[in-house]
Coordinates of N, CA and C and ligand atoms in Angstrom, one line a residue:
X1 N -53.7 6.4 -52.0 CA -54.5 5.4 -52.7 C -54.1 4.0 -52.2
X2 N -55.0 3.2 -52.1 CA -54.8 1.8 -51.6 C -54.8 0.9 -52.8
X3 N -53.6 0.4 -53.2 CA -53.6 -0.5 -54.3 C -52.5 -1.5 -54.1
X4 N -53.0 -2.8 -54.0 CA -52.1 -3.9 -53.7 C -51.0 -4.0 -54.7
X5 N -51.3 -3.8 -56.0 CA -50.2 -3.9 -57.0 C -49.2 -2.8 -57.0
X6 N -49.7 -1.6 -56.6 CA -48.7 -0.5 -56.4 C -47.8 -0.8 -55.2
X7 N -48.4 -1.5 -54.2 CA -47.6 -1.9 -53.0 C -46.5 -2.9 -53.5
X8 N -46.9 -3.8 -54.4 CA -45.9 -4.8 -54.9 C -44.8 -4.0 -55.7
X9 N -45.2 -3.1 -56.6 CA -44.3 -2.4 -57.5 C -43.3 -1.6 -56.6
X10 N -43.8 -1.0 -55.5 CA -42.9 -0.2 -54.7 C -42.1 -1.0 -53.7
X11 N -42.4 -2.3 -53.6 CA -41.6 -3.2 -52.6 C -42.3 -3.2 -51.2
X12 N -43.4 -2.5 -51.0 CA -44.0 -2.6 -49.7 C -44.7 -3.9 -49.4
X13 N -45.1 -4.6 -50.5 CA -45.7 -6.0 -50.4 C -44.8 -7.0 -51.1
X14 N -44.9 -8.2 -50.6 CA -44.1 -9.3 -51.2 C -44.7 -9.8 -52.6
X15 N -43.8 -10.2 -53.4 CA -44.3 -10.9 -54.6 C -43.1 -11.8 -55.1
X16 N -43.5 -12.8 -55.9 CA -42.5 -13.7 -56.5 C -42.3 -13.2 -57.9
X17 N -41.3 -12.4 -58.1 CA -41.1 -11.6 -59.3 C -40.4 -12.4 -60.4
X18 N -41.0 -12.3 -61.6 CA -40.4 -13.0 -62.8 C -39.7 -12.1 -63.7
X19 N -40.2 -10.8 -63.7 CA -39.5 -9.8 -64.6 C -39.8 -8.4 -64.0
X20 N -38.7 -7.6 -64.2 CA -38.9 -6.2 -63.8 C -38.1 -5.3 -64.7
X21 N -38.7 -4.3 -65.3 CA -37.9 -3.3 -66.0 C -38.4 -1.9 -65.6
X22 N -38.1 -0.8 -66.3 CA -38.4 0.5 -65.8 C -40.0 0.7 -65.8
X23 N -40.7 0.0 -66.7 CA -42.1 0.3 -66.9 C -43.0 -0.8 -66.4
X24 N -42.5 -2.0 -66.3 CA -43.4 -3.2 -66.1 C -42.8 -4.2 -65.1
X25 N -43.7 -4.8 -64.4 CA -43.3 -5.9 -63.5 C -44.2 -7.1 -63.7
X26 N -43.7 -8.3 -63.6 CA -44.4 -9.5 -63.7 C -44.1 -10.4 -62.5
X27 N -45.2 -10.9 -61.9 CA -45.0 -11.7 -60.7 C -46.1 -12.8 -60.6
X28 N -45.8 -13.8 -59.8 CA -46.8 -15.0 -59.7 C -48.1 -14.6 -59.1
X29 N -49.2 -15.1 -59.7 CA -50.5 -14.9 -59.1 C -50.6 -15.7 -57.8
X30 N -51.1 -15.1 -56.7 CA -51.1 -15.9 -55.4 C -52.2 -16.9 -55.4
X31 N -53.2 -16.8 -56.3 CA -54.2 -17.9 -56.4 C -54.3 -18.4 -57.9
X32 N -53.3 -19.1 -58.3 CA -53.1 -19.5 -59.7 C -54.2 -20.4 -60.2
X33 N -54.6 -20.1 -61.4 CA -55.6 -20.9 -62.1 C -55.0 -22.2 -62.7
X34 N -53.7 -22.1 -63.0 CA -52.9 -23.3 -63.4 C -51.5 -23.0 -62.9
X35 N -50.7 -24.0 -62.8 CA -49.3 -23.8 -62.3 C -48.5 -22.9 -63.2
X36 N -48.0 -21.8 -62.7 CA -47.2 -20.9 -63.5 C -48.0 -19.7 -63.9
X37 N -49.3 -19.6 -63.5 CA -50.1 -18.4 -63.8 C -49.5 -17.2 -63.2
X38 N -49.3 -16.2 -64.0 CA -48.7 -14.9 -63.4 C -49.4 -13.7 -64.0
X39 N -49.0 -12.6 -63.4 CA -49.6 -11.3 -63.8 C -48.5 -10.3 -64.3
X40 N -48.8 -9.6 -65.3 CA -47.9 -8.6 -65.8 C -48.6 -7.2 -65.6
X41 N -48.0 -6.3 -64.9 CA -48.6 -5.0 -64.6 C -47.7 -3.8 -65.0
X42 N -48.4 -2.7 -65.4 CA -47.6 -1.5 -65.6 C -47.2 -0.9 -64.3
X43 N -46.0 -0.4 -64.2 CA -45.6 0.2 -62.9 C -46.4 1.4 -62.5
X44 N -46.7 2.2 -63.5 CA -47.5 3.4 -63.3 C -48.9 3.0 -63.1
X45 N -49.6 3.4 -62.0 CA -50.9 3.0 -61.7 C -51.9 3.4 -62.8
X46 N -52.7 2.5 -63.2 CA -53.9 2.7 -64.0 C -55.0 1.8 -63.6
X47 N -56.1 2.3 -63.2 CA -57.2 1.4 -62.7 C -57.8 0.5 -63.7
X48 N -57.9 1.0 -65.0 CA -58.5 0.3 -66.0 C -57.9 0.7 -67.4
X49 N -58.4 0.1 -68.5 CA -57.9 0.4 -69.8 C -58.1 1.9 -70.2
X50 N -59.2 2.5 -69.6 CA -59.4 3.9 -70.0 C -58.3 4.9 -69.6
X51 N -57.7 4.6 -68.4 CA -56.6 5.5 -68.0 C -55.2 4.9 -68.1
X52 N -55.1 3.8 -68.9 CA -53.8 3.2 -69.2 C -53.1 3.9 -70.3
X53 N -51.9 4.3 -70.1 CA -51.1 4.9 -71.2 C -50.9 3.8 -72.2
X54 N -51.2 4.1 -73.5 CA -51.0 3.1 -74.5 C -49.6 2.5 -74.6
X55 N -48.6 3.4 -74.3 CA -47.2 2.9 -74.3 C -47.0 1.9 -73.2
X56 N -47.6 2.1 -72.1 CA -47.5 1.1 -71.0 C -48.2 -0.2 -71.4
X57 N -49.4 0.0 -72.1 CA -50.1 -1.2 -72.5 C -49.3 -2.0 -73.5
X58 N -48.6 -1.3 -74.4 CA -47.7 -2.0 -75.3 C -46.6 -2.7 -74.6
X59 N -46.0 -2.1 -73.6 CA -44.9 -2.7 -72.8 C -45.4 -3.9 -72.1
X60 N -46.6 -3.8 -71.5 CA -47.2 -4.9 -70.7 C -47.4 -6.1 -71.7
X61 N -47.9 -5.8 -72.9 CA -48.2 -6.9 -73.8 C -46.9 -7.6 -74.3
X62 N -45.9 -6.7 -74.5 CA -44.6 -7.3 -75.0 C -43.9 -8.2 -74.0
X63 N -44.1 -7.8 -72.7 CA -43.5 -8.7 -71.6 C -44.4 -10.0 -71.5
X64 N -45.7 -9.8 -71.6 CA -46.5 -11.0 -71.6 C -46.2 -12.0 -72.7
X65 N -45.9 -11.4 -73.9 CA -45.6 -12.2 -75.1 C -44.2 -13.0 -74.8
X66 N -43.3 -12.2 -74.2 CA -42.0 -12.8 -74.0 C -42.1 -13.9 -73.0
X67 N -42.9 -13.7 -71.9 CA -43.1 -14.7 -70.9 C -43.8 -15.9 -71.5
X68 N -44.8 -15.7 -72.3 CA -45.5 -16.8 -72.9 C -44.6 -17.7 -73.7
X69 N -43.6 -17.1 -74.4 CA -42.7 -17.8 -75.2 C -41.8 -18.7 -74.2
X70 N -41.4 -18.1 -73.1 CA -40.6 -18.8 -72.1 C -41.4 -20.0 -71.6
X71 N -42.7 -19.8 -71.3 CA -43.5 -20.8 -70.8 C -43.7 -22.0 -71.8
X72 N -43.8 -21.6 -73.1 CA -44.0 -22.7 -74.1 C -42.7 -23.4 -74.4
X73 N -41.6 -22.7 -74.4 CA -40.4 -23.4 -74.9 C -39.3 -23.6 -73.8
X74 N -39.5 -23.1 -72.6 CA -38.6 -23.3 -71.5 C -39.0 -24.5 -70.7
X75 N -38.4 -24.7 -69.5 CA -38.6 -25.9 -68.7 C -40.1 -26.1 -68.2
X76 N -40.9 -25.0 -68.2 CA -42.3 -25.2 -67.9 C -43.1 -26.0 -68.9
X77 N -42.6 -26.0 -70.1 CA -43.1 -26.9 -71.2 C -44.7 -26.8 -71.3
X78 N -45.2 -25.6 -71.2 CA -46.6 -25.4 -71.4 C -47.0 -25.8 -72.9
X79 N -48.2 -26.4 -73.0 CA -48.6 -26.8 -74.4 C -49.3 -25.6 -75.0
X80 N -49.7 -24.6 -74.2 CA -50.4 -23.4 -74.8 C -50.4 -22.4 -73.7
X81 N -50.8 -21.2 -74.0 CA -50.9 -20.0 -73.1 C -52.2 -19.2 -73.4
X82 N -52.9 -18.8 -72.4 CA -54.0 -17.8 -72.5 C -53.5 -16.5 -71.9
X83 N -53.8 -15.4 -72.7 CA -53.6 -14.1 -72.1 C -55.0 -13.6 -71.8
X84 N -55.2 -13.0 -70.7 CA -56.5 -12.5 -70.3 C -56.4 -11.2 -69.5
X85 N -57.3 -10.3 -69.8 CA -57.3 -9.0 -69.1 C -58.8 -8.7 -68.8
X86 N -59.1 -8.5 -67.5 CA -60.5 -8.1 -67.1 C -60.5 -6.6 -66.9
X87 N -61.4 -5.9 -67.6 CA -61.5 -4.5 -67.5 C -63.0 -4.2 -67.0
X88 N -63.1 -3.9 -65.8 CA -64.4 -3.6 -65.2 C -65.0 -4.8 -64.4
X89 N -65.9 -4.4 -63.5 CA -66.5 -5.4 -62.6 C -67.2 -6.5 -63.4
X90 N -68.0 -6.1 -64.4 CA -68.8 -7.0 -65.2 C -67.9 -8.0 -65.9
X91 N -66.6 -7.6 -66.2 CA -65.7 -8.5 -66.9 C -64.9 -9.3 -65.9
X92 N -65.2 -9.2 -64.6 CA -64.5 -10.0 -63.6 C -63.3 -9.4 -62.9
X93 N -63.1 -8.0 -63.2 CA -62.0 -7.4 -62.6 C -62.2 -7.2 -61.1
X94 N -61.2 -7.7 -60.3 CA -61.2 -7.6 -58.8 C -60.2 -6.7 -58.3
X95 N -59.0 -6.6 -59.0 CA -58.0 -5.7 -58.5 C -57.9 -4.5 -59.5
X96 N -58.1 -3.3 -59.1 CA -58.2 -2.1 -60.0 C -56.9 -1.4 -60.2
X97 N -55.9 -2.2 -60.6 CA -54.6 -1.8 -61.2 C -54.5 -2.8 -62.4
X98 N -54.4 -2.2 -63.6 CA -54.4 -3.0 -64.8 C -53.4 -4.2 -64.7
X99 N -53.9 -5.4 -65.1 CA -53.0 -6.5 -65.1 C -53.3 -7.5 -66.2
X100 N -52.3 -8.1 -66.8 CA -52.5 -9.1 -67.9 C -52.2 -10.4 -67.2
X101 N -53.2 -11.3 -67.2 CA -53.0 -12.7 -66.7 C -52.3 -13.5 -67.9
X102 N -51.3 -14.2 -67.5 CA -50.6 -15.1 -68.4 C -50.8 -16.5 -67.8
X103 N -51.5 -17.3 -68.5 CA -51.9 -18.6 -68.0 C -51.4 -19.7 -68.8
X104 N -50.4 -20.5 -68.3 CA -49.9 -21.6 -69.1 C -51.0 -22.7 -69.1
X105 N -51.1 -23.4 -70.2 CA -52.1 -24.4 -70.4 C -51.5 -25.7 -70.8
X106 N -52.2 -26.8 -70.3 CA -51.9 -28.2 -70.7 C -53.2 -28.8 -70.9
X107 N -53.2 -29.8 -71.8 CA -54.5 -30.5 -72.1 C -55.0 -31.1 -70.8
X108 N -56.3 -30.8 -70.6 CA -57.0 -31.4 -69.4 C -56.7 -30.7 -68.1
X109 N -56.2 -29.5 -68.2 CA -55.9 -28.8 -66.9 C -57.1 -28.2 -66.2
X110 N -58.3 -28.3 -66.9 CA -59.5 -27.9 -66.2 C -59.9 -26.5 -66.3
X111 N -58.9 -25.7 -66.8 CA -59.2 -24.2 -66.9 C -59.9 -23.9 -68.2
X112 N -60.9 -23.0 -68.1 CA -61.6 -22.6 -69.4 C -62.4 -21.4 -69.2
X113 N -62.7 -20.7 -70.3 CA -63.6 -19.6 -70.2 C -65.0 -20.1 -70.7
X114 N -66.0 -19.8 -70.0 CA -67.3 -20.3 -70.4 C -67.9 -19.3 -71.3
X115 N -68.6 -19.7 -72.4 CA -69.3 -18.7 -73.2 C -70.3 -19.5 -74.1
X116 N -71.3 -18.7 -74.5 CA -72.3 -19.3 -75.4 C -72.3 -18.6 -76.7
X117 N -71.5 -19.1 -77.7 CA -71.4 -18.4 -79.0 C -72.8 -18.3 -79.7
X118 N -73.1 -17.2 -80.3 CA -74.3 -17.0 -81.0 C -74.0 -17.0 -82.5
X119 N -75.0 -16.9 -83.3 CA -74.8 -17.0 -84.8 C -75.5 -15.8 -85.4
X120 N -75.1 -14.6 -85.2 CA -75.8 -13.4 -85.8 C -75.6 -13.4 -87.3
X121 N -76.5 -12.8 -88.0 CA -76.4 -12.6 -89.5 C -75.3 -11.6 -89.8
X122 N -74.9 -11.6 -91.1 CA -73.9 -10.6 -91.5 C -74.4 -9.2 -91.4
X123 N -75.7 -9.0 -91.6 CA -76.3 -7.7 -91.5 C -76.2 -7.2 -90.0
X124 N -76.4 -8.1 -89.1 CA -76.3 -7.8 -87.7 C -74.9 -7.5 -87.3
X125 N -74.0 -8.3 -87.8 CA -72.5 -8.1 -87.5 C -72.1 -6.7 -88.1
X126 N -72.5 -6.4 -89.3 CA -72.1 -5.1 -90.0 C -72.7 -4.0 -89.1
X127 N -73.9 -4.1 -88.7 CA -74.6 -3.1 -87.9 C -73.8 -2.8 -86.6
X128 N -73.4 -3.9 -85.9 CA -72.7 -3.8 -84.7 C -71.3 -3.2 -84.9
X129 N -70.7 -3.6 -86.0 CA -69.4 -3.1 -86.4 C -69.4 -1.6 -86.6
X130 N -70.5 -1.1 -87.3 CA -70.7 0.3 -87.5 C -70.9 1.1 -86.2
X131 N -71.6 0.6 -85.3 CA -71.8 1.2 -84.0 C -70.5 1.4 -83.3
X132 N -69.7 0.3 -83.3 CA -68.4 0.4 -82.6 C -67.4 1.3 -83.3
X133 N -67.4 1.2 -84.7 CA -66.5 2.0 -85.5 C -66.8 3.5 -85.3
X134 N -68.1 3.9 -85.1 CA -68.4 5.3 -85.0 C -68.0 5.8 -83.6
X135 N -67.8 4.9 -82.7 CA -67.4 5.4 -81.3 C -65.9 5.3 -81.1
X136 N -65.1 4.9 -82.1 CA -63.7 4.9 -81.9 C -63.1 6.3 -81.8
X137 N -62.3 6.5 -80.8 CA -61.7 7.9 -80.7 C -60.2 7.9 -81.0
Ligands
AMP1 P1 -58.8 -9.9 -61.7 O1 -60.0 -10.7 -61.3 O2 -58.5 -10.0 -63.2 O3 -58.8 -8.5 -61.1 O4 -57.6 -10.7 -61.0 C1 -56.9 -10.3 -59.9 C2 -55.9 -11.4 -59.6 O5 -54.9 -10.9 -58.7 C3 -56.4 -12.7 -59.0 O6 -56.1 -13.8 -59.9 C4 -55.7 -12.8 -57.7 O7 -55.4 -14.1 -57.3 C5 -54.5 -11.9 -57.9 N1 -53.9 -11.3 -56.7 C6 -54.6 -10.6 -55.7 N2 -53.7 -10.2 -54.8 C7 -52.5 -10.6 -55.2 C8 -51.1 -10.5 -54.6 N3 -50.9 -9.8 -53.5 N4 -50.1 -11.1 -55.3 C9 -50.3 -11.7 -56.5 N5 -51.6 -11.9 -57.0 C10 -52.6 -11.3 -56.4
ZN2 ZN1 -51.9 0.5 -58.4

């Protein structure tokens, strides 16, 4: 299997590592959206959320949370942090090994997610909630 993040986890490819434990690795993104932008990945390969072990997902989030705290309160002095995960091409996923983006934010840094909020009725929201609820496994 050809996976750039598996190559990083195994040491076959270079990375600027911020954290490593038995299950998770965190390293700097090579094309950062803001200074300090990094990625947290499970060491066990999962191409997307559907095949991600929930324990690995929890470990990835815990490391992301810990790094976000360091970014906010350590020398990076971020004013805020965005966590972002793209699952699927339509969501913007380009590397098919699950990764959590940790993006330090400062006022006016130019980074943002574009969106057009809509104003659905409560009936429509309840209907959509029911559809999603019935498909939970
Ligand atoms: P996504 O669009 O969520 O799949 O994001 C993939 C991210 O991986 C992008 O932000 C890339 O800059 C980053 N990336 C790709 N290759 C590498 C690499 N070798 N080391 C670090 N980051 C990488
Ligand atoms: Zn992989």
